[in-house]
C-alpha positions as a Markdown table, in Angstrom:
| # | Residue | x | y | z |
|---|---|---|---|---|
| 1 | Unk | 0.0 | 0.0 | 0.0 |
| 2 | Unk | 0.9 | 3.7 | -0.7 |
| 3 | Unk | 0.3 | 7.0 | 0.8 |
| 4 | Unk | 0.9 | 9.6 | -2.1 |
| 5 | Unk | 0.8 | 13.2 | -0.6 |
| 6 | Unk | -0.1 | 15.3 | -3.8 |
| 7 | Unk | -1.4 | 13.9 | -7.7 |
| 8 | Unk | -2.0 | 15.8 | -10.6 |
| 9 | Unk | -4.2 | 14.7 | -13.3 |
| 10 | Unk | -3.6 | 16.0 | -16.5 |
| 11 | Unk | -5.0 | 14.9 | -20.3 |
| 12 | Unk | -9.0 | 15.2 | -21.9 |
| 13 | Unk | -12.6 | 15.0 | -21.5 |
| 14 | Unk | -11.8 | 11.0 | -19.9 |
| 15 | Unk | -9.4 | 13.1 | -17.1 |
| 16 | Unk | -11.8 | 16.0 | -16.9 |
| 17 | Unk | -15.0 | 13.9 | -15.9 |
| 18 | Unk | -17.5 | 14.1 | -19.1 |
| 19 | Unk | -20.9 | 12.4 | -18.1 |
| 20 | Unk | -20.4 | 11.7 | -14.6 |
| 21 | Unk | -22.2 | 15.1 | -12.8 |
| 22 | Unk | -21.7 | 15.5 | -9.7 |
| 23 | Unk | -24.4 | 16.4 | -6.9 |
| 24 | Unk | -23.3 | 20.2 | -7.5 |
| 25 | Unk | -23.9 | 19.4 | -11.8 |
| 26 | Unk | -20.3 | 20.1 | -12.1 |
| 27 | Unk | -18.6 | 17.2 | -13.8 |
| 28 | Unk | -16.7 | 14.8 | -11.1 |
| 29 | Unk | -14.9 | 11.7 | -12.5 |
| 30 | Unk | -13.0 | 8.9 | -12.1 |
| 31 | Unk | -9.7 | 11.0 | -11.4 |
| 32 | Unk | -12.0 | 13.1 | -9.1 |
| 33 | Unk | -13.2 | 10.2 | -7.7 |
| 34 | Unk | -10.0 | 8.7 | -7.4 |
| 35 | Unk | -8.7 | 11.6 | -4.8 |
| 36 | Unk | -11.6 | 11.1 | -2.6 |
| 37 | Unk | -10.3 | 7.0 | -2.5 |
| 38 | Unk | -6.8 | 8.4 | -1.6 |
| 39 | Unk | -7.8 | 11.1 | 0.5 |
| 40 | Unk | -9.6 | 8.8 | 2.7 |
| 41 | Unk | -6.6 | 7.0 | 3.9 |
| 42 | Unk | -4.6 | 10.5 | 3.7 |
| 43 | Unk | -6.4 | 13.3 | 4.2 |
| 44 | Unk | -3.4 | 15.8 | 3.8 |
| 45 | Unk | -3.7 | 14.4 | 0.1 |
| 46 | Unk | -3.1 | 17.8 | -2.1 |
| 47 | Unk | -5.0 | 17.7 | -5.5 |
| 48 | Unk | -5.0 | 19.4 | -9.2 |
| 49 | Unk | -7.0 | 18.4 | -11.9 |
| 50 | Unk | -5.4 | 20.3 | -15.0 |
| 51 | Unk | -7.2 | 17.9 | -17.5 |
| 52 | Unk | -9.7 | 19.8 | -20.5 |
| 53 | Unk | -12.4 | 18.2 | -22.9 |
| 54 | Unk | -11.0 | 17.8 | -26.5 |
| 55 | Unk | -7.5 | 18.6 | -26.0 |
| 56 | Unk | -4.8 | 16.6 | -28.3 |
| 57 | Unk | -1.5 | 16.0 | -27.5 |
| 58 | Unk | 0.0 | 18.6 | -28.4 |
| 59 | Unk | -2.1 | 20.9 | -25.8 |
| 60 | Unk | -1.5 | 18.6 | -23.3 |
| 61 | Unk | 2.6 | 19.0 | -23.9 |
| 62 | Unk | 2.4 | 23.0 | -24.0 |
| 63 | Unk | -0.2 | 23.5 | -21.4 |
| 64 | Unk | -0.5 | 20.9 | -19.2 |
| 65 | Unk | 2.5 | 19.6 | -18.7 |
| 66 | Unk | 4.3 | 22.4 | -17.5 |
| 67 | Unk | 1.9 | 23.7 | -15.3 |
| 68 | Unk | 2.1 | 19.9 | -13.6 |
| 69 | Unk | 6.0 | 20.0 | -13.3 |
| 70 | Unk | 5.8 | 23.6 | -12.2 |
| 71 | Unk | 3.3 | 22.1 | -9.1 |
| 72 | Unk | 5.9 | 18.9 | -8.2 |
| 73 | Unk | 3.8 | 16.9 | -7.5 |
| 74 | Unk | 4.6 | 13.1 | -6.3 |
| 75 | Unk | 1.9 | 11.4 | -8.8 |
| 76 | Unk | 0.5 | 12.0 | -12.1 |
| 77 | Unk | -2.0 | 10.1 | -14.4 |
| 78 | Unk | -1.6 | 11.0 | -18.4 |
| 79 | Unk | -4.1 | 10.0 | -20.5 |
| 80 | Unk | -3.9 | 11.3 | -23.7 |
| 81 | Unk | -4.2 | 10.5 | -27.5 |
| 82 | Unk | -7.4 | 9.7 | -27.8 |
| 83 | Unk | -8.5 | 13.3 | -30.1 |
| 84 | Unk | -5.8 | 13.0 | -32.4 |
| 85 | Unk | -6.5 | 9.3 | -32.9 |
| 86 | Unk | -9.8 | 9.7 | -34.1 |
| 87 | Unk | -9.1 | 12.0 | -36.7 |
| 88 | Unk | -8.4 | 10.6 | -40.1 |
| 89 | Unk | -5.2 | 10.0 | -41.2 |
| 90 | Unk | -3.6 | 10.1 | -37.6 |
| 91 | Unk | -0.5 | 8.8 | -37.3 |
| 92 | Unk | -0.3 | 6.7 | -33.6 |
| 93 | Unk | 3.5 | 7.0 | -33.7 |
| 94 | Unk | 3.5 | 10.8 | -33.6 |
| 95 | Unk | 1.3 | 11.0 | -31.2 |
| 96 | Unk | 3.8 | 8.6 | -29.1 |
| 97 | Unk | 6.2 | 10.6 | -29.5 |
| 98 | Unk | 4.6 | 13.5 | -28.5 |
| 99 | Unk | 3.2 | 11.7 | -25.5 |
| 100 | Unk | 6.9 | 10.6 | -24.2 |
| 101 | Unk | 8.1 | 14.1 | -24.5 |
| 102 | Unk | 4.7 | 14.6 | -21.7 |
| 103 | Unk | 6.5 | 11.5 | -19.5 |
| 104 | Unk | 10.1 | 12.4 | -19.7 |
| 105 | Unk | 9.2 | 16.1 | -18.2 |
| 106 | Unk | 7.8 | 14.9 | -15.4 |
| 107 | Unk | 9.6 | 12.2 | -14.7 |
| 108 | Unk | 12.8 | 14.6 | -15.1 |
| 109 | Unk | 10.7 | 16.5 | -12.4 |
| 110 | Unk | 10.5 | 13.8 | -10.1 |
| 111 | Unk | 6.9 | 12.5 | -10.3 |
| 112 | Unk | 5.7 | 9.2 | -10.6 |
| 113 | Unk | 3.6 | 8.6 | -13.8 |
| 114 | Unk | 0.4 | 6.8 | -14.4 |
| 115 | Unk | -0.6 | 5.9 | -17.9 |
| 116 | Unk | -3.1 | 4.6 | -19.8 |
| 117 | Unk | -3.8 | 2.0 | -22.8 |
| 118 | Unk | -6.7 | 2.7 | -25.0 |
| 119 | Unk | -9.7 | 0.6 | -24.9 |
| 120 | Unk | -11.0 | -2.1 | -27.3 |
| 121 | Unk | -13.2 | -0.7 | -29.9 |
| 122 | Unk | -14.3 | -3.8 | -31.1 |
| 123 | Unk | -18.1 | -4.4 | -32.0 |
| 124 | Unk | -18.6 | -0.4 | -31.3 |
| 125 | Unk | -19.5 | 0.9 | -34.7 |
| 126 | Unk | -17.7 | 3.4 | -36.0 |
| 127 | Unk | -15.0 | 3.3 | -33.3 |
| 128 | Unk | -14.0 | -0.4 | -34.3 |
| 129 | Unk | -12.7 | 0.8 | -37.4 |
| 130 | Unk | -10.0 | 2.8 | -35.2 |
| 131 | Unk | -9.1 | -0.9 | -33.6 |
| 132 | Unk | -5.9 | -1.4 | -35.4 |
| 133 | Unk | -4.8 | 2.7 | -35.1 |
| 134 | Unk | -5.5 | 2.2 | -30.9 |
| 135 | Unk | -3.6 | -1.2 | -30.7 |
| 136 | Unk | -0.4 | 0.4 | -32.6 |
| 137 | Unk | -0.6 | 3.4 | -30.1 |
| 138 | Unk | -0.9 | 1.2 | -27.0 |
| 139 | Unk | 2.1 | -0.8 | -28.3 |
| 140 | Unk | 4.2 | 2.8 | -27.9 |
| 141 | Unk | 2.2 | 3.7 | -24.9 |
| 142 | Unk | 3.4 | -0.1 | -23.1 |
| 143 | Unk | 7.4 | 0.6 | -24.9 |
| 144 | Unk | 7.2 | 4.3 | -23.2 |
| 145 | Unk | 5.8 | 3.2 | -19.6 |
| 146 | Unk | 8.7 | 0.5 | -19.7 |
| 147 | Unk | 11.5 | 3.3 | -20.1 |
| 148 | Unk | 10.7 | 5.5 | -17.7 |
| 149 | Unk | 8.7 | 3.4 | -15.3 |
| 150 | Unk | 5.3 | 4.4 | -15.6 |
| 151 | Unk | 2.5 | 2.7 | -13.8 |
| 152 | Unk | 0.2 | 1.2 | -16.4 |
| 153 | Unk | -3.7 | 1.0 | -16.1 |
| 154 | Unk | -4.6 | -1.2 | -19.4 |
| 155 | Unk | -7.9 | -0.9 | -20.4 |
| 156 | Unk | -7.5 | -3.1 | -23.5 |
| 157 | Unk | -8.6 | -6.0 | -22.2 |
| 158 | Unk | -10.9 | -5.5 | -19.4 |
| 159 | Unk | -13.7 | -7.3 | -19.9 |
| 160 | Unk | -15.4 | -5.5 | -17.3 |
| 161 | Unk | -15.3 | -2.3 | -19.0 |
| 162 | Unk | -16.7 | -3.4 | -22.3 |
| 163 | Unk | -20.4 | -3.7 | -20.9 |
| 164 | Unk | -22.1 | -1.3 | -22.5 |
| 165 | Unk | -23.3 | -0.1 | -18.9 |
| 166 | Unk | -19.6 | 1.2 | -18.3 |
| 167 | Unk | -20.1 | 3.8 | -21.2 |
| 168 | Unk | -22.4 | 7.3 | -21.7 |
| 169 | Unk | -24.9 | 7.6 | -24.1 |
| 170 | Unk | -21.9 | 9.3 | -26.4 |
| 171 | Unk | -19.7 | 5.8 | -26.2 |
| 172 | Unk | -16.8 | 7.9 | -25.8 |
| 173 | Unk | -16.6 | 8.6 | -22.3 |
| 174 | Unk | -17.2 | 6.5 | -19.2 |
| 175 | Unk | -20.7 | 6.5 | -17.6 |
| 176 | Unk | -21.0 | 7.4 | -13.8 |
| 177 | Unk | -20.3 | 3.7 | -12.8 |
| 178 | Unk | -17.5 | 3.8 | -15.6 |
| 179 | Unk | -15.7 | 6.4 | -13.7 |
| 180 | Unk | -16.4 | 4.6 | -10.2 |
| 181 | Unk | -15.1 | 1.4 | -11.9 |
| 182 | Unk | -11.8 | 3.4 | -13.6 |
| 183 | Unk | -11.1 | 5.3 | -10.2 |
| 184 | Unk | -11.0 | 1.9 | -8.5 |
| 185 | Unk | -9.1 | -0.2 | -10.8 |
| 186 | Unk | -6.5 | 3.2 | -10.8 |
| 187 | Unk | -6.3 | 2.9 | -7.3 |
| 188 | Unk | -5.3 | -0.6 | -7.4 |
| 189 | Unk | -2.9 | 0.1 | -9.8 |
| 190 | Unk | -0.8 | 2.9 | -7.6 |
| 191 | Unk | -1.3 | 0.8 | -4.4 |
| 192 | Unk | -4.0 | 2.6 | -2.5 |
| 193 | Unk | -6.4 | 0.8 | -0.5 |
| 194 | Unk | -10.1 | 0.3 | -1.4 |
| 195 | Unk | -13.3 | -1.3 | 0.2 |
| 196 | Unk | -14.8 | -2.4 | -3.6 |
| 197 | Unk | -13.5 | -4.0 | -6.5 |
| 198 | Unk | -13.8 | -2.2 | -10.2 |
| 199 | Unk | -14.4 | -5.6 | -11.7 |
| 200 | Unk | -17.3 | -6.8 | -9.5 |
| 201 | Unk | -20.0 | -8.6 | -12.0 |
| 202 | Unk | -22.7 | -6.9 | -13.9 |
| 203 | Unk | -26.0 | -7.8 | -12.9 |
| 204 | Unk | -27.9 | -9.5 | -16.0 |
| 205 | Unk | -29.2 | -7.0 | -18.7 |
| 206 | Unk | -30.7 | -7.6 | -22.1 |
| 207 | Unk | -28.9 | -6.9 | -24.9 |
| 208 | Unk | -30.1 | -4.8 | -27.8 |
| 209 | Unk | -30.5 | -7.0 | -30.6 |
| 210 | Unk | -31.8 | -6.5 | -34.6 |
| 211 | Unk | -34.4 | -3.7 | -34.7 |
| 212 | Unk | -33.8 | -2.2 | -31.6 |
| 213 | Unk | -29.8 | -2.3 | -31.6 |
| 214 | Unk | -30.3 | -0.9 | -35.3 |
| 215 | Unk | -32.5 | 2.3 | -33.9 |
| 216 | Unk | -29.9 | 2.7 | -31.2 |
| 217 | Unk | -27.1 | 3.1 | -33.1 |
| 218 | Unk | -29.0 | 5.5 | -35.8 |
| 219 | Unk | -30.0 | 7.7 | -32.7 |
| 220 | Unk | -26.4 | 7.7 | -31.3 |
| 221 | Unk | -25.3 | 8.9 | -34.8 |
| 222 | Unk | -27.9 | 11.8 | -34.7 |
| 223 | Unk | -27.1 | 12.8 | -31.3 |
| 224 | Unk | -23.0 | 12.9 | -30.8 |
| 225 | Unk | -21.6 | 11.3 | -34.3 |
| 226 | Unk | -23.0 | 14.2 | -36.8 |
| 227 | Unk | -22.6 | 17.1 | -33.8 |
| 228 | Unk | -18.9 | 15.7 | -33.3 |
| 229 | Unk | -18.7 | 16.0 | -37.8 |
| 230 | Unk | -19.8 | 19.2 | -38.0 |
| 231 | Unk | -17.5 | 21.1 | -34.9 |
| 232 | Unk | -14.6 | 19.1 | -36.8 |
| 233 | Unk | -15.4 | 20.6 | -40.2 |
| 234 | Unk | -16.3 | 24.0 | -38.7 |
| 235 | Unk | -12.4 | 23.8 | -36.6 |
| 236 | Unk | -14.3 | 24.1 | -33.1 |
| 237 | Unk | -14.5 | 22.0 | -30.3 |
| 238 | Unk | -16.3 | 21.5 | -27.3 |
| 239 | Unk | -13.4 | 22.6 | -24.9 |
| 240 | Unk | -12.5 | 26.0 | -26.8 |
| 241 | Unk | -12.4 | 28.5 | -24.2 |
| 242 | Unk | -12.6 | 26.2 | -21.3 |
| 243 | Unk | -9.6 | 26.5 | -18.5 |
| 244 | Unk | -9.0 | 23.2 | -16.2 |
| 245 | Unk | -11.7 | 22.7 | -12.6 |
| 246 | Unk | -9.4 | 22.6 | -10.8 |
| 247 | Unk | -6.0 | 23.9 | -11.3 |
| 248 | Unk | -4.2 | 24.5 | -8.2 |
| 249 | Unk | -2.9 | 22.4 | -6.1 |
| 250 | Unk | -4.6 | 21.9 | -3.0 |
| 251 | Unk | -6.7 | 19.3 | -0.1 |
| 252 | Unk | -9.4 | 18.0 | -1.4 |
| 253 | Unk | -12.2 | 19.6 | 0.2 |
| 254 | Unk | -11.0 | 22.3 | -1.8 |
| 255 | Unk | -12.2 | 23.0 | -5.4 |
| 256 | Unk | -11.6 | 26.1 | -7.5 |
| 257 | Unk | -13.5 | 26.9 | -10.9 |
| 258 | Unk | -13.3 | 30.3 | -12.9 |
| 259 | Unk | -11.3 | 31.5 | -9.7 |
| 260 | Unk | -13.6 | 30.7 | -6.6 |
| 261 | Unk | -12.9 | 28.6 | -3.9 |
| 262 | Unk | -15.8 | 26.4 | -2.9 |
| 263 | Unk | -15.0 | 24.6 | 0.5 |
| 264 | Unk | -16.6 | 21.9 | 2.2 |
């Protein structure tokens, strides 16, 4: 078991919390999440959360990063990637190497890293057609955690995360009990203590199948897959403009958005 006195979380919408509100309608998370597993056992745990929907690697290097070496803190989780995958063309071994110039500043800096392997697309349409670009990344991702002795939380094959109950309406980002599951699988992974297990069994649900599978796919399309076409072909995204929750570091009780401090 561990006791880490200060983590950073730094990458996307997956770091940042997308569809898991909180009780406040702010979004929470599994790296939110996370802290309050840690802070539990340590509650002089100090916190940041620098993470911002739709941000590609390269934001993550220029913004991110420094801002997380400037705060020292003992852990950080990097997930990254998973924008400039999807786009067209995307080359997974750029993006790797833009990734381990993320991991060799802040191991340089003295904090321990926590990475992450992209998940199975397979038998999610649209997305399983990126299968083959997200295996090729995760084999960088793997080669880069075992230079610089990253902590690796591989999603690939979890079973327990392909249940369609672990994902949002949008299929790219975890559902509420997604982020419970990822914040404690995480936690196992950097040696903090937990009361539940992330891969407990499902309880039995019926699958969509022929007509009704086909209508849910048609209104996922309408609903996320055109919206998510038509920012791409306009150069927008979701997270123009946005600035990270919760960017200082700080206890936990402690949360600062648009520069107000909210405490328990």
């Amino acid at each position: 078991m561990h006791s880490w006195q200060s983590y950073v979380a730094i990458g996307d919408s997956f770091t940042e919390g997308l569809e898991d509100p909180g009780p406040d309608g702010a979004y929470r998370g599994w790296a939110d999440r996370l802290a309050e597993i840690m802070a539990a056992g340590n509650p002089d745990l100090r916190y940041a959360n620098l993470a911002v929907r739709s941000k590609k690697m390269r934001h993550i290097l220029a913004e991110q990063v420094p801002a997380a070496v400037a705060l020292r803190p003992e852990l950080v989780s990097l997930c990254g990637g998973t924008n400039d995958i999807l786009r067209p063309g995307a080359d997974p071994d750029a993006v790797a190497a833009l990734f381990e110039q993320c991991v060799r500043q802040l191991t340089e800096a003295g904090s321990k890293v926590v990475i992450f392997t992209g998940i199975d697309t397979k038998g999610v349409p649209v997305l399983q057609r990126l299968r083959g670009r997200i295996a090729t990344y995760n084999v960088q991702l793997r080669a880069i955690a075992d230079r610089y002795g990253c902590l690796v939380v591989d999603l690939w094959p979890l079973t327990a995360l392909q249940d369609r109950r672990a994902w949002a309406e949008d299929r790219l980002h975890p559902s509420p009990e997604g982020h419970r599951r990822i914040a404690l699988l995480v936690a196992q992974t950097i040696g903090v203590r937990t009361e539940q297990a992330w891969d407990e069994p499902w309880p039995p649900a019926q699958e969509l199948v022929g007509l009704a599978r086909h209508r849910a796919d048609l209104r996922w399309a309408q609903q996320f897959l055109v919206p998510w076409i038509s920012r791409r072909l306009r150069g927008v995204t979701s997270g123009d403009g946005l600035s990270a929750k919760r960017p200082e570091l700080g206890p936990l009780c402690q949360r600062s958005r648009q520069g107000q401090q909210e405490k328990c």
